[in-house]
mmCIF file of C-alpha atoms in Angstrom:
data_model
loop_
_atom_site.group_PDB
_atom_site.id
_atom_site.type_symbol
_atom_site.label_atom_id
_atom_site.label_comp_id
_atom_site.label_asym_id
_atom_site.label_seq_id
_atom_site.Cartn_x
_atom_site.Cartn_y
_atom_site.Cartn_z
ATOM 1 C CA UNK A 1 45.011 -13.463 3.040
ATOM 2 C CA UNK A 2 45.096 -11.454 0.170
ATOM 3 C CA UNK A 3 44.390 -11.335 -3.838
ATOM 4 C CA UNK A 4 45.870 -9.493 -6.742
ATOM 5 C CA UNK A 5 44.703 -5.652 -7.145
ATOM 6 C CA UNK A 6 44.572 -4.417 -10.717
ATOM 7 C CA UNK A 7 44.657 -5.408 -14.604
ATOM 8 C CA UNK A 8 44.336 -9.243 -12.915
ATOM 9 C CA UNK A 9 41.884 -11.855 -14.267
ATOM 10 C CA UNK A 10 39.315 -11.007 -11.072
ATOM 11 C CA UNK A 11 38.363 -15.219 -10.678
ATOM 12 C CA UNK A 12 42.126 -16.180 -11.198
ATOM 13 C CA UNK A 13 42.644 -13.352 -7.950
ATOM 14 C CA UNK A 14 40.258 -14.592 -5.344
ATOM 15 C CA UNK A 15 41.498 -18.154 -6.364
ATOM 16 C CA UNK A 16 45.181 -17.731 -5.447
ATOM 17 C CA UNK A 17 43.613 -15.500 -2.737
ATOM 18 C CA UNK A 18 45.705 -16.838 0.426
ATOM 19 C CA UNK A 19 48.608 -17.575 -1.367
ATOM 20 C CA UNK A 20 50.036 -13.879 -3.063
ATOM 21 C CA UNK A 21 50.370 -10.428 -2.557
ATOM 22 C CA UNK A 22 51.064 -8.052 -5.477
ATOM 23 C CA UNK A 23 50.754 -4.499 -5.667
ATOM 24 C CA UNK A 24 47.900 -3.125 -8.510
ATOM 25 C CA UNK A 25 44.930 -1.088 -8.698
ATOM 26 C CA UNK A 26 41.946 -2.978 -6.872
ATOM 27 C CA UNK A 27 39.738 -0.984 -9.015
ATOM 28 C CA UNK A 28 40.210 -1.414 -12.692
ATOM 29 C CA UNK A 29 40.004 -5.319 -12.523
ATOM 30 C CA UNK A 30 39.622 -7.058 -15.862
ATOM 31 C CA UNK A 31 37.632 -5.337 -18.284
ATOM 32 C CA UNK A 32 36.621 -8.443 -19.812
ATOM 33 C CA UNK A 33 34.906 -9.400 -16.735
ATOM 34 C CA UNK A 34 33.730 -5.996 -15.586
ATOM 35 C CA UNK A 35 29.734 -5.691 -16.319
ATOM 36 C CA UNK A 36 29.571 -1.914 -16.609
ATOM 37 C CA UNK A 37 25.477 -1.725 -16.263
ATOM 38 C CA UNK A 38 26.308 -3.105 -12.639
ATOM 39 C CA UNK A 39 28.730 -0.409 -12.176
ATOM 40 C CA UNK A 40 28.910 3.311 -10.709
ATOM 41 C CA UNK A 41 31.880 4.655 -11.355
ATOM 42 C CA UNK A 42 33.518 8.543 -11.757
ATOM 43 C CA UNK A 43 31.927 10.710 -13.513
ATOM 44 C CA UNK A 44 29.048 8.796 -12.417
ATOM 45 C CA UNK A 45 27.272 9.166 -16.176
ATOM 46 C CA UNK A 46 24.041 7.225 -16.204
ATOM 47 C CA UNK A 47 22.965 8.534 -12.716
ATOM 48 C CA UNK A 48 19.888 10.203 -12.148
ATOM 49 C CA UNK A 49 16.159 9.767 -12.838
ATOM 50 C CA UNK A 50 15.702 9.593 -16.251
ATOM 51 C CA UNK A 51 14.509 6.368 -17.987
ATOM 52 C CA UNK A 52 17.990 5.893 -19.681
ATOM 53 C CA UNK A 53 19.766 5.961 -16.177
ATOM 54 C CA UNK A 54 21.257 2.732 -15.046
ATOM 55 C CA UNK A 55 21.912 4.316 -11.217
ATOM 56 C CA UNK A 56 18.892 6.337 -8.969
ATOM 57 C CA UNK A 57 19.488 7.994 -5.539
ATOM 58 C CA UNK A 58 16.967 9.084 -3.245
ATOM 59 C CA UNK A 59 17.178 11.528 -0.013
ATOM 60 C CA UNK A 60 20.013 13.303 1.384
ATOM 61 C CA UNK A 61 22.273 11.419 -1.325
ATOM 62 C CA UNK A 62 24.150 14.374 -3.161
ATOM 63 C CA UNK A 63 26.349 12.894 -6.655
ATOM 64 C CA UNK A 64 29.718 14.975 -7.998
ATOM 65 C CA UNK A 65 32.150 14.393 -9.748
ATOM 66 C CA UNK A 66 34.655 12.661 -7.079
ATOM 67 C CA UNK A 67 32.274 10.560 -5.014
ATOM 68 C CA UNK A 68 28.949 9.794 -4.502
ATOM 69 C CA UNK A 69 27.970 11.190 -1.167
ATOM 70 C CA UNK A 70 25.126 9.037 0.937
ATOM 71 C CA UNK A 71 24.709 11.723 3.794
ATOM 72 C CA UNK A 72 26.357 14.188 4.924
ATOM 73 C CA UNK A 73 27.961 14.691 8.321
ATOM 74 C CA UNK A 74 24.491 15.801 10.140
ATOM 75 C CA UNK A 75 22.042 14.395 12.126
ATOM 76 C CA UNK A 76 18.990 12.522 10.816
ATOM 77 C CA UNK A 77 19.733 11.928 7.150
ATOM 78 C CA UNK A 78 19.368 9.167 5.014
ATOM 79 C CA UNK A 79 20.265 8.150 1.443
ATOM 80 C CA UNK A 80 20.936 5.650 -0.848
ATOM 81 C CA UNK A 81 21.805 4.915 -4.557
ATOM 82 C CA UNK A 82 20.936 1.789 -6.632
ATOM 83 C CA UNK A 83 21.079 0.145 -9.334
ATOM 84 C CA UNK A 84 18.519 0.069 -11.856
ATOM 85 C CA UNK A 85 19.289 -2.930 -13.849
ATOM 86 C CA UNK A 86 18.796 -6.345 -12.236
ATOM 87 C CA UNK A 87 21.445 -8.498 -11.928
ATOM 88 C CA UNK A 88 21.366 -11.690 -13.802
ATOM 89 C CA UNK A 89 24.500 -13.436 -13.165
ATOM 90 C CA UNK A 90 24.948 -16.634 -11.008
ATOM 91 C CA UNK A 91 28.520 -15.756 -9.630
ATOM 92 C CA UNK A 92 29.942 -12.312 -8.999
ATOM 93 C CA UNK A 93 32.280 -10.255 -7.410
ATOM 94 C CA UNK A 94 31.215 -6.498 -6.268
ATOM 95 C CA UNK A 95 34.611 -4.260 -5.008
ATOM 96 C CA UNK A 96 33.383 -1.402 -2.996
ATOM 97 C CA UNK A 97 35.412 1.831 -2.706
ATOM 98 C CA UNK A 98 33.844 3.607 0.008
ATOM 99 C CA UNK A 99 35.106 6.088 2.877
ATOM 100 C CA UNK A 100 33.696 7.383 6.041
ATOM 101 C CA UNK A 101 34.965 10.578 7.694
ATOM 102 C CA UNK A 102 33.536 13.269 9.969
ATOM 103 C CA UNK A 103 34.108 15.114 12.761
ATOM 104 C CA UNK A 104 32.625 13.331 15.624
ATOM 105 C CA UNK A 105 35.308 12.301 17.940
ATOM 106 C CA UNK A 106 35.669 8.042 19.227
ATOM 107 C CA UNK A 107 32.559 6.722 19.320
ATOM 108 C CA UNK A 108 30.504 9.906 19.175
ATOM 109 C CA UNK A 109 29.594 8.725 14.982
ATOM 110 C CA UNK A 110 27.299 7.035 12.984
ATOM 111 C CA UNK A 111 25.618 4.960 12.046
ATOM 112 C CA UNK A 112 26.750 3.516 8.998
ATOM 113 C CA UNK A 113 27.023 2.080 5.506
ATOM 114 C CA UNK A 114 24.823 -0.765 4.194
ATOM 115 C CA UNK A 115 25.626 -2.901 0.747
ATOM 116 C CA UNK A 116 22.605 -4.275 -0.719
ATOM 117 C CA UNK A 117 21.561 -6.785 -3.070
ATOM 118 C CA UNK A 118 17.737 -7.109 -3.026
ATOM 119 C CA UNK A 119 14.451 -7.836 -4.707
ATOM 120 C CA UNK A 120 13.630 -3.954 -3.852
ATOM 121 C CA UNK A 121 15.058 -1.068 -4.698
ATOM 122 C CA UNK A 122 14.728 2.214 -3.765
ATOM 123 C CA UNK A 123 12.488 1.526 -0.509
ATOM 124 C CA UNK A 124 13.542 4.089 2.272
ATOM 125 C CA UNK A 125 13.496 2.563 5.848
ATOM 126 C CA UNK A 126 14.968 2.161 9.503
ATOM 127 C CA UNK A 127 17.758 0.331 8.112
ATOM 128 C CA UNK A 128 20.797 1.987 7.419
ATOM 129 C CA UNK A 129 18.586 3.943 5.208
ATOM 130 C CA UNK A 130 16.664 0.923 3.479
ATOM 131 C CA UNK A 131 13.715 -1.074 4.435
ATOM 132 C CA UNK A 132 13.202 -3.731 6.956
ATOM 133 C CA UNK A 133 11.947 -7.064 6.512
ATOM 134 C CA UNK A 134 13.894 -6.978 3.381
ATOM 135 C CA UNK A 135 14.395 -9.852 0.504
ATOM 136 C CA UNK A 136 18.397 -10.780 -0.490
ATOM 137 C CA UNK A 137 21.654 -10.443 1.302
ATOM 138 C CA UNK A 138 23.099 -6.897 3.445
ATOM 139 C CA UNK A 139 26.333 -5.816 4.238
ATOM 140 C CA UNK A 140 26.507 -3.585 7.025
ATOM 141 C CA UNK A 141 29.482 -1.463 8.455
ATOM 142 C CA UNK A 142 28.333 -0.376 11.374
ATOM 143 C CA UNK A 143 30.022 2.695 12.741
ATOM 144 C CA UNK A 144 28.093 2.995 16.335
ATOM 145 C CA UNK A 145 27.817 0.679 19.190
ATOM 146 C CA UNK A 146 23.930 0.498 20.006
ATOM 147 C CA UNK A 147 24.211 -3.041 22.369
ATOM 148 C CA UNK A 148 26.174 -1.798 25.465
ATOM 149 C CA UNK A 149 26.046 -5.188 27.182
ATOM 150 C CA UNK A 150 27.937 -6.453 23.740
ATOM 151 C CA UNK A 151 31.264 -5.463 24.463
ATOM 152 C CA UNK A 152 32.876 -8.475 23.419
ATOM 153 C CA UNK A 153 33.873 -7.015 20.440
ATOM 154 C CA UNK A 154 35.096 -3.048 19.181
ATOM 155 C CA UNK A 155 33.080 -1.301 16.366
ATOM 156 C CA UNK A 156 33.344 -0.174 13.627
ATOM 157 C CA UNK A 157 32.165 -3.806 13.017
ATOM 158 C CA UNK A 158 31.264 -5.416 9.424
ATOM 159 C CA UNK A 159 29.051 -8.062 9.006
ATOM 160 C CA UNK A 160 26.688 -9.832 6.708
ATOM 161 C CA UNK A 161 22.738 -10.607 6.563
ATOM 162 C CA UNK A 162 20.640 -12.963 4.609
ATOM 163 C CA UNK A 163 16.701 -12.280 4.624
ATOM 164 C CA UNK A 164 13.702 -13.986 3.435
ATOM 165 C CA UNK A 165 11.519 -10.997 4.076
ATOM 166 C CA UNK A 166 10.308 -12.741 7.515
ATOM 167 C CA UNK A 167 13.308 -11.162 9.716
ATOM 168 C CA UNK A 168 13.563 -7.962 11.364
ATOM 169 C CA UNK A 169 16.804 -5.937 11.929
ATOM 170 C CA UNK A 170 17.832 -5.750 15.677
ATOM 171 C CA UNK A 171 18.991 -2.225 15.921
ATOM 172 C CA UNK A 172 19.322 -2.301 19.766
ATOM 173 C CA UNK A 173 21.475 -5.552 19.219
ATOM 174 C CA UNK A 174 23.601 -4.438 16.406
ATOM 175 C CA UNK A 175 21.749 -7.043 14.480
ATOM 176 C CA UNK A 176 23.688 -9.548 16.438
ATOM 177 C CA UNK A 177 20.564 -12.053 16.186
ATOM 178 C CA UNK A 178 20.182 -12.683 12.614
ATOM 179 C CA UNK A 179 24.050 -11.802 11.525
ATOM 180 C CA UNK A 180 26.028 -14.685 9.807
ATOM 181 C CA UNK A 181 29.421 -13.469 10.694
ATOM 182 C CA UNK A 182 31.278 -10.482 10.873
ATOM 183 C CA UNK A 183 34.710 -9.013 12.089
ATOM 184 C CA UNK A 184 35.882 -5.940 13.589
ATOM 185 C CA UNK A 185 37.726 -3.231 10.875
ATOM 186 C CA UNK A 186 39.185 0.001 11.413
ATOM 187 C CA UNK A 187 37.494 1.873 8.508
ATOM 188 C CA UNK A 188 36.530 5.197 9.834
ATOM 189 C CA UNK A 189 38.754 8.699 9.630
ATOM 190 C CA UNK A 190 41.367 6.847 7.160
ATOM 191 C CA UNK A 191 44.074 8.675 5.385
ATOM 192 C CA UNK A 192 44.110 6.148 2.381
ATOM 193 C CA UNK A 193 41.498 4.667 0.079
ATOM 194 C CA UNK A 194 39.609 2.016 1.932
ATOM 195 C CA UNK A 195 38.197 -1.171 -0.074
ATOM 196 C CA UNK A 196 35.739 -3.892 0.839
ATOM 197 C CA UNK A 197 34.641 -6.972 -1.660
ATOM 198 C CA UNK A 198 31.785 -9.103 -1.569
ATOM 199 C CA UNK A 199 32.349 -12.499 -3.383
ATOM 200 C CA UNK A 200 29.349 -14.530 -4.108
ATOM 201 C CA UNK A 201 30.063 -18.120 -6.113
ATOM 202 C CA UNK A 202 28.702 -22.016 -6.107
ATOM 203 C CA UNK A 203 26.481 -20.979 -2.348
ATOM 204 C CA UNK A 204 29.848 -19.383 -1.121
ATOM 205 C CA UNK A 205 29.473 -15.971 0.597
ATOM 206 C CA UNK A 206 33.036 -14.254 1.363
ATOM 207 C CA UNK A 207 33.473 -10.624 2.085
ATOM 208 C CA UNK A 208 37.580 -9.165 2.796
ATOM 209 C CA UNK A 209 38.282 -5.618 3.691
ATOM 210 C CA UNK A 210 41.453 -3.723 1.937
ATOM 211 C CA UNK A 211 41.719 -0.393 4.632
ATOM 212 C CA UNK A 212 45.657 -0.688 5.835
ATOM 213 C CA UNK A 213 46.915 0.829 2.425
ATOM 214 C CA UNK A 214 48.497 -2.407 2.319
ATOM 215 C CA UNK A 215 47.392 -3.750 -1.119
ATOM 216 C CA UNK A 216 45.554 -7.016 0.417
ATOM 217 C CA UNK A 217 42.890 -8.439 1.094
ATOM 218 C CA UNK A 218 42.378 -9.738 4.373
ATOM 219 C CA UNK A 219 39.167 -12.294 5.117
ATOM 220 C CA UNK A 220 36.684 -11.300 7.240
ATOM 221 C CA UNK A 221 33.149 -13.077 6.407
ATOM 222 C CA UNK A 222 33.795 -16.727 4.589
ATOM 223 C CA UNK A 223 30.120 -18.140 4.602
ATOM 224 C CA UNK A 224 28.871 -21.622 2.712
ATOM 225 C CA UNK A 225 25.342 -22.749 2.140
ATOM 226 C CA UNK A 226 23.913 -19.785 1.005
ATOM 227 C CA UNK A 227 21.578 -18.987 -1.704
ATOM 228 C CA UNK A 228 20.652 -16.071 -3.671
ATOM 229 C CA UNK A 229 18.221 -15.934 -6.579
ATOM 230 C CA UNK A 230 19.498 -13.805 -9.891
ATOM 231 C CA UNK A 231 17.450 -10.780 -10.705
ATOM 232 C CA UNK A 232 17.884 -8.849 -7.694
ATOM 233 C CA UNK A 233 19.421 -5.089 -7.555
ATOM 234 C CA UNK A 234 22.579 -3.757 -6.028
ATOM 235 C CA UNK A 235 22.393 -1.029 -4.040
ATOM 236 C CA UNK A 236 23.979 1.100 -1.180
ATOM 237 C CA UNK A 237 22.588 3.013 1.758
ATOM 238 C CA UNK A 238 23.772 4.967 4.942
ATOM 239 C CA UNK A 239 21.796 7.012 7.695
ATOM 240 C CA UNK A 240 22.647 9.031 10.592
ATOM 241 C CA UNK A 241 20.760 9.619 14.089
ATOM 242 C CA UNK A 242 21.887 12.003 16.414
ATOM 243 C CA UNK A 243 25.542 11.765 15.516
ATOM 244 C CA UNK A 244 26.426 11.629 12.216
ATOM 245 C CA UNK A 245 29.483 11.724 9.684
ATOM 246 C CA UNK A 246 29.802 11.460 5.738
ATOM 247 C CA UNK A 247 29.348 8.150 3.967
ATOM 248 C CA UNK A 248 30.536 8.545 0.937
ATOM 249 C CA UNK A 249 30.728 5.845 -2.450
ATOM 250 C CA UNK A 250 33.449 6.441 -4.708
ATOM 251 C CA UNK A 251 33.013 3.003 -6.856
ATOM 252 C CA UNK A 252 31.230 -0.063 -6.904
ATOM 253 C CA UNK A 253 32.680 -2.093 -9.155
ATOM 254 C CA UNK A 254 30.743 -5.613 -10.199
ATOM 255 C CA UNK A 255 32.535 -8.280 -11.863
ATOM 256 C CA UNK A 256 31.619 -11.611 -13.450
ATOM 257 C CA UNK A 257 32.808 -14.961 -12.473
ATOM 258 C CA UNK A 258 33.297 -17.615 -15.080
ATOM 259 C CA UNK A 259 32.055 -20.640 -13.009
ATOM 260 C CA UNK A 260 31.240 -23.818 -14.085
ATOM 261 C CA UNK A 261 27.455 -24.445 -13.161
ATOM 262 C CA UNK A 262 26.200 -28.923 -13.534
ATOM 263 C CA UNK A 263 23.384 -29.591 -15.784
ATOM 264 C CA UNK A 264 20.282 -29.412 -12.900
ATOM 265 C CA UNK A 265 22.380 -25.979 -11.299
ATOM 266 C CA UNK A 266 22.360 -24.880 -15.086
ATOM 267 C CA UNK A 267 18.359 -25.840 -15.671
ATOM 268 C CA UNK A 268 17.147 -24.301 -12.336
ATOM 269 C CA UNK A 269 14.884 -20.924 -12.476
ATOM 270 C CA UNK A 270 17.400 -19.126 -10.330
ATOM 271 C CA UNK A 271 14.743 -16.613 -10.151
ATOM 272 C CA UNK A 272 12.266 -18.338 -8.151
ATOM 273 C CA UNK A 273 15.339 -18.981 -5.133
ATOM 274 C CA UNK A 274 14.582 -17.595 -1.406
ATOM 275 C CA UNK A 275 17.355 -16.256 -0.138
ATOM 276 C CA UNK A 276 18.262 -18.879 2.537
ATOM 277 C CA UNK A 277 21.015 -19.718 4.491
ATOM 278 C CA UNK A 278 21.893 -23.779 5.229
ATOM 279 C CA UNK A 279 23.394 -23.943 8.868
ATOM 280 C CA UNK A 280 24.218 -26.746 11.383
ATOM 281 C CA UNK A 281 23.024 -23.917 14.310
ATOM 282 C CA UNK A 282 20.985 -20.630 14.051
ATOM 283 C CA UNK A 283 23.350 -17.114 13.820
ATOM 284 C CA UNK A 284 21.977 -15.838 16.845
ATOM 285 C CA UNK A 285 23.829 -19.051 18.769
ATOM 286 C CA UNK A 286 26.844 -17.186 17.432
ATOM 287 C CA UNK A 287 28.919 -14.233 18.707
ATOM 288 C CA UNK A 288 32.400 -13.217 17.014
ATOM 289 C CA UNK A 289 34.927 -11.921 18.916
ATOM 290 C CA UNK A 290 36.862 -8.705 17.786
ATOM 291 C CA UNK A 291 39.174 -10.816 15.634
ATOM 292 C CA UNK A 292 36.972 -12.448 13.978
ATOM 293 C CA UNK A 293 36.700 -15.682 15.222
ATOM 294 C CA UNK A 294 33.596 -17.382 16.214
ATOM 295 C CA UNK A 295 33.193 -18.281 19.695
ATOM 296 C CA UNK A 296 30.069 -20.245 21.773
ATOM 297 C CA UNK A 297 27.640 -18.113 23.390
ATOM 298 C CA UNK A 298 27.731 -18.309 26.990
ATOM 299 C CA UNK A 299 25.875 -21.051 28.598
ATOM 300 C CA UNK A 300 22.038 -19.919 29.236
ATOM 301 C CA UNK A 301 19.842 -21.289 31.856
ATOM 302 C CA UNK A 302 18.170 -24.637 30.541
ATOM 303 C CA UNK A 303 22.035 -25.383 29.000
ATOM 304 C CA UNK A 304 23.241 -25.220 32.272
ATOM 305 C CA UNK A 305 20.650 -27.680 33.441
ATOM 306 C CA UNK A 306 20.686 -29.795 30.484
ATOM 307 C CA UNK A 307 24.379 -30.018 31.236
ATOM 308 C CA UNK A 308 23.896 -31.038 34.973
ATOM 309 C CA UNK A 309 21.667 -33.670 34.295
ATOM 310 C CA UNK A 310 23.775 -35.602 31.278
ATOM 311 C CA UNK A 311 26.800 -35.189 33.935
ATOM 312 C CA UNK A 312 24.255 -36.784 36.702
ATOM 313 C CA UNK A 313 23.155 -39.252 34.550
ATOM 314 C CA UNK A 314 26.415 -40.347 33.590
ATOM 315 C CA UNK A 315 27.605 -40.872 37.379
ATOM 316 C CA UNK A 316 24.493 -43.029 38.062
ATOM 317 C CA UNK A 317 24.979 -45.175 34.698
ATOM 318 C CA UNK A 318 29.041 -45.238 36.043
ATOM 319 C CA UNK A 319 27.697 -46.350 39.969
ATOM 320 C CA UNK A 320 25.557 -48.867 38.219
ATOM 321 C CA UNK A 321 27.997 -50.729 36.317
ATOM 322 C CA UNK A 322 30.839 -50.674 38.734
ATOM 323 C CA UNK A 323 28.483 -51.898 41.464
ATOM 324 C CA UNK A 324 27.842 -54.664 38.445
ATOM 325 C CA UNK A 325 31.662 -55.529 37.774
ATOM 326 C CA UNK A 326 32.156 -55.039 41.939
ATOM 327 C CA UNK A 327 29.642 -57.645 42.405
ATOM 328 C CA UNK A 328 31.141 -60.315 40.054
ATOM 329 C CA UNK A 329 34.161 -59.922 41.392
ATOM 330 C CA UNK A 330 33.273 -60.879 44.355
ATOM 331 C CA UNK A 331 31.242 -63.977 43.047
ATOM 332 C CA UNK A 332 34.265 -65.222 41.758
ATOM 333 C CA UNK A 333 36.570 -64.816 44.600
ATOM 334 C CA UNK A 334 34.346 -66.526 47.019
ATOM 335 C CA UNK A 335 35.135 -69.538 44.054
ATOM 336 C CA UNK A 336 38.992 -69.845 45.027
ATOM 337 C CA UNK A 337 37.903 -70.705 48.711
#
């Protein structure tokens, strides 16, 4: 799967997503479509405190002129940079360029990056850097495994969150409980430009990765029923713990989608929406496997005896008829003597 990088119309890209490849720059998109209050891009103008700043960062987060660095590669630091303008739109595309490097050798990193869009801004936390509990939809590329019984899958793993405010982050679990999907990406230590997009149109959630200086997109979260209110904030966040590395933003890019909307869609208060999520089963009764794909969890103890007793019940109902049919059969041959 991928999608047209560059001076592309951005909707007619993720439309034709699985059926091209063509070689452009992901990140100057379409300026028509580009909403440049909802972006941070080099130079970075418009960051800071100030009241005419559309960007604010808080904590270890230190801003140049080449990227926009979250922490640094040391232990217990935390930062984050958001946007100060709310975000009205009912469709949208936001392309992250991002990169995490450091020193720390396999699996002796962390812990991560987290991509936000949320009622609240600025609120420091456990996180990734942000608050728990939170209101809106999270992103998280997750560096460090903290669940050493889930080794079903290989980290760094991305994967995506929707929150009322009522649900807490599993940090011991790697979030597995309240995660919607994810996949595992390579995205750490990378000698080229690494890219991730998060697509939100008509209650469709779909996040692809660009990291094997390939030029594509390849899917790795493709999520319906879900609902987001407009007039939430975009925002990004990392943290570190006892092992660390950089986390670093170099753009995030937002772009509208021109999306048809019916009448009642178009007469809703889109404000008023709780971020909700419409499934046939609850995340935490799924577990993706290191490509991707979503697999059953295994069978816990009342399954297994819920599972026994349909099988028993089935072999008495199956004893009960054939004794039935055996019966009448042998009414009716006792007929012919």
């Amino acid at each position: 799967a991928c999608v047209c990088h560059g001076r592309c119309n951005t909707t007619f890209a993720f439309l034709v997503l699985r059926l091209c490849s063509v070689t452009c720059d992901i990140t100057d998109g379409n300026a028509e479509h580009l909403k440049r209050e909802h972006s941070l891009m080099k130079p970075y103008q418009g960051v800071g405190s100030n009241p005419s700043s559309q960007w604010d960062f808080w904590g270890s987060t230190l801003v140049t002129s080449s990227y926009v660095r979250l922490t640094p590669d040391e232990r217990s630091k935390q930062g984050s940079i958001w946007n100060t303008v709310p975000c009205y739109l009912k469709d949208w595309e936001m392309h992250v360029q991002f990169k995490i490097h450091g020193s720390g050798k396999k699996n002796l990193h962390g812990d991560g990056i987290a991509l936000w869009y949320t009622k609240d801004k600025l609120h420091p936390g456990p996180v990734f850097g942000n608050q728990d509990q939170f209101l809106g939809l999270a992103i998280f590329l997750d560096t460090f495994r903290n669940d050493l019984h889930g080794m079903d899958r290989s980290f760094p793993f991305i994967s995506a969150m929707v929150n009322n405010g009522s649900v807490s982050y599993d940090h011991g679990k790697d979030g597995r409980s309240s995660e919607l999907g994810g996949c595992s990406v390579e995205i750490r230590n990378r000698e080229h430009d690494t890219y991730l997009a998060i697509r939100y149109s008509k209650g469709r959630l779909t996040v692809m990765v660009d990291v094997d200086d390939k030029n594509e997109w390849k899917e790795c979260i493709d999520i319906g029923g879900v609902r987001l209110p407009t007039g939430y904030f975009f925002g990004a966040s990392a943290a570190t713990g006892d092992l660390s590395d950089n986390h670093d933003i170099i753009s995030m890019k937002l772009y509208q989608l021109m999306v048809e909307h019916t009448p009642e869609e178009e007469n809703l208060d889109w404000t008023k929406i709780e971020p909700s999520v419409s499934l046939l089963k609850s995340p935490k009764d799924n577990v993706d496997d290191p490509t991707g794909n979503f697999r059953g969890t295994p069978l816990t103890g009342w399954k297994v005896f819920l599972l026994l007793l349909c099988a028993l019940l089935g072999i008495v109902v199956c004893a009960v008829v054939g004794a039935v049919v055996f019966q009448k059969r042998q009414e009716r041959n006792k007929r012919f003597y």
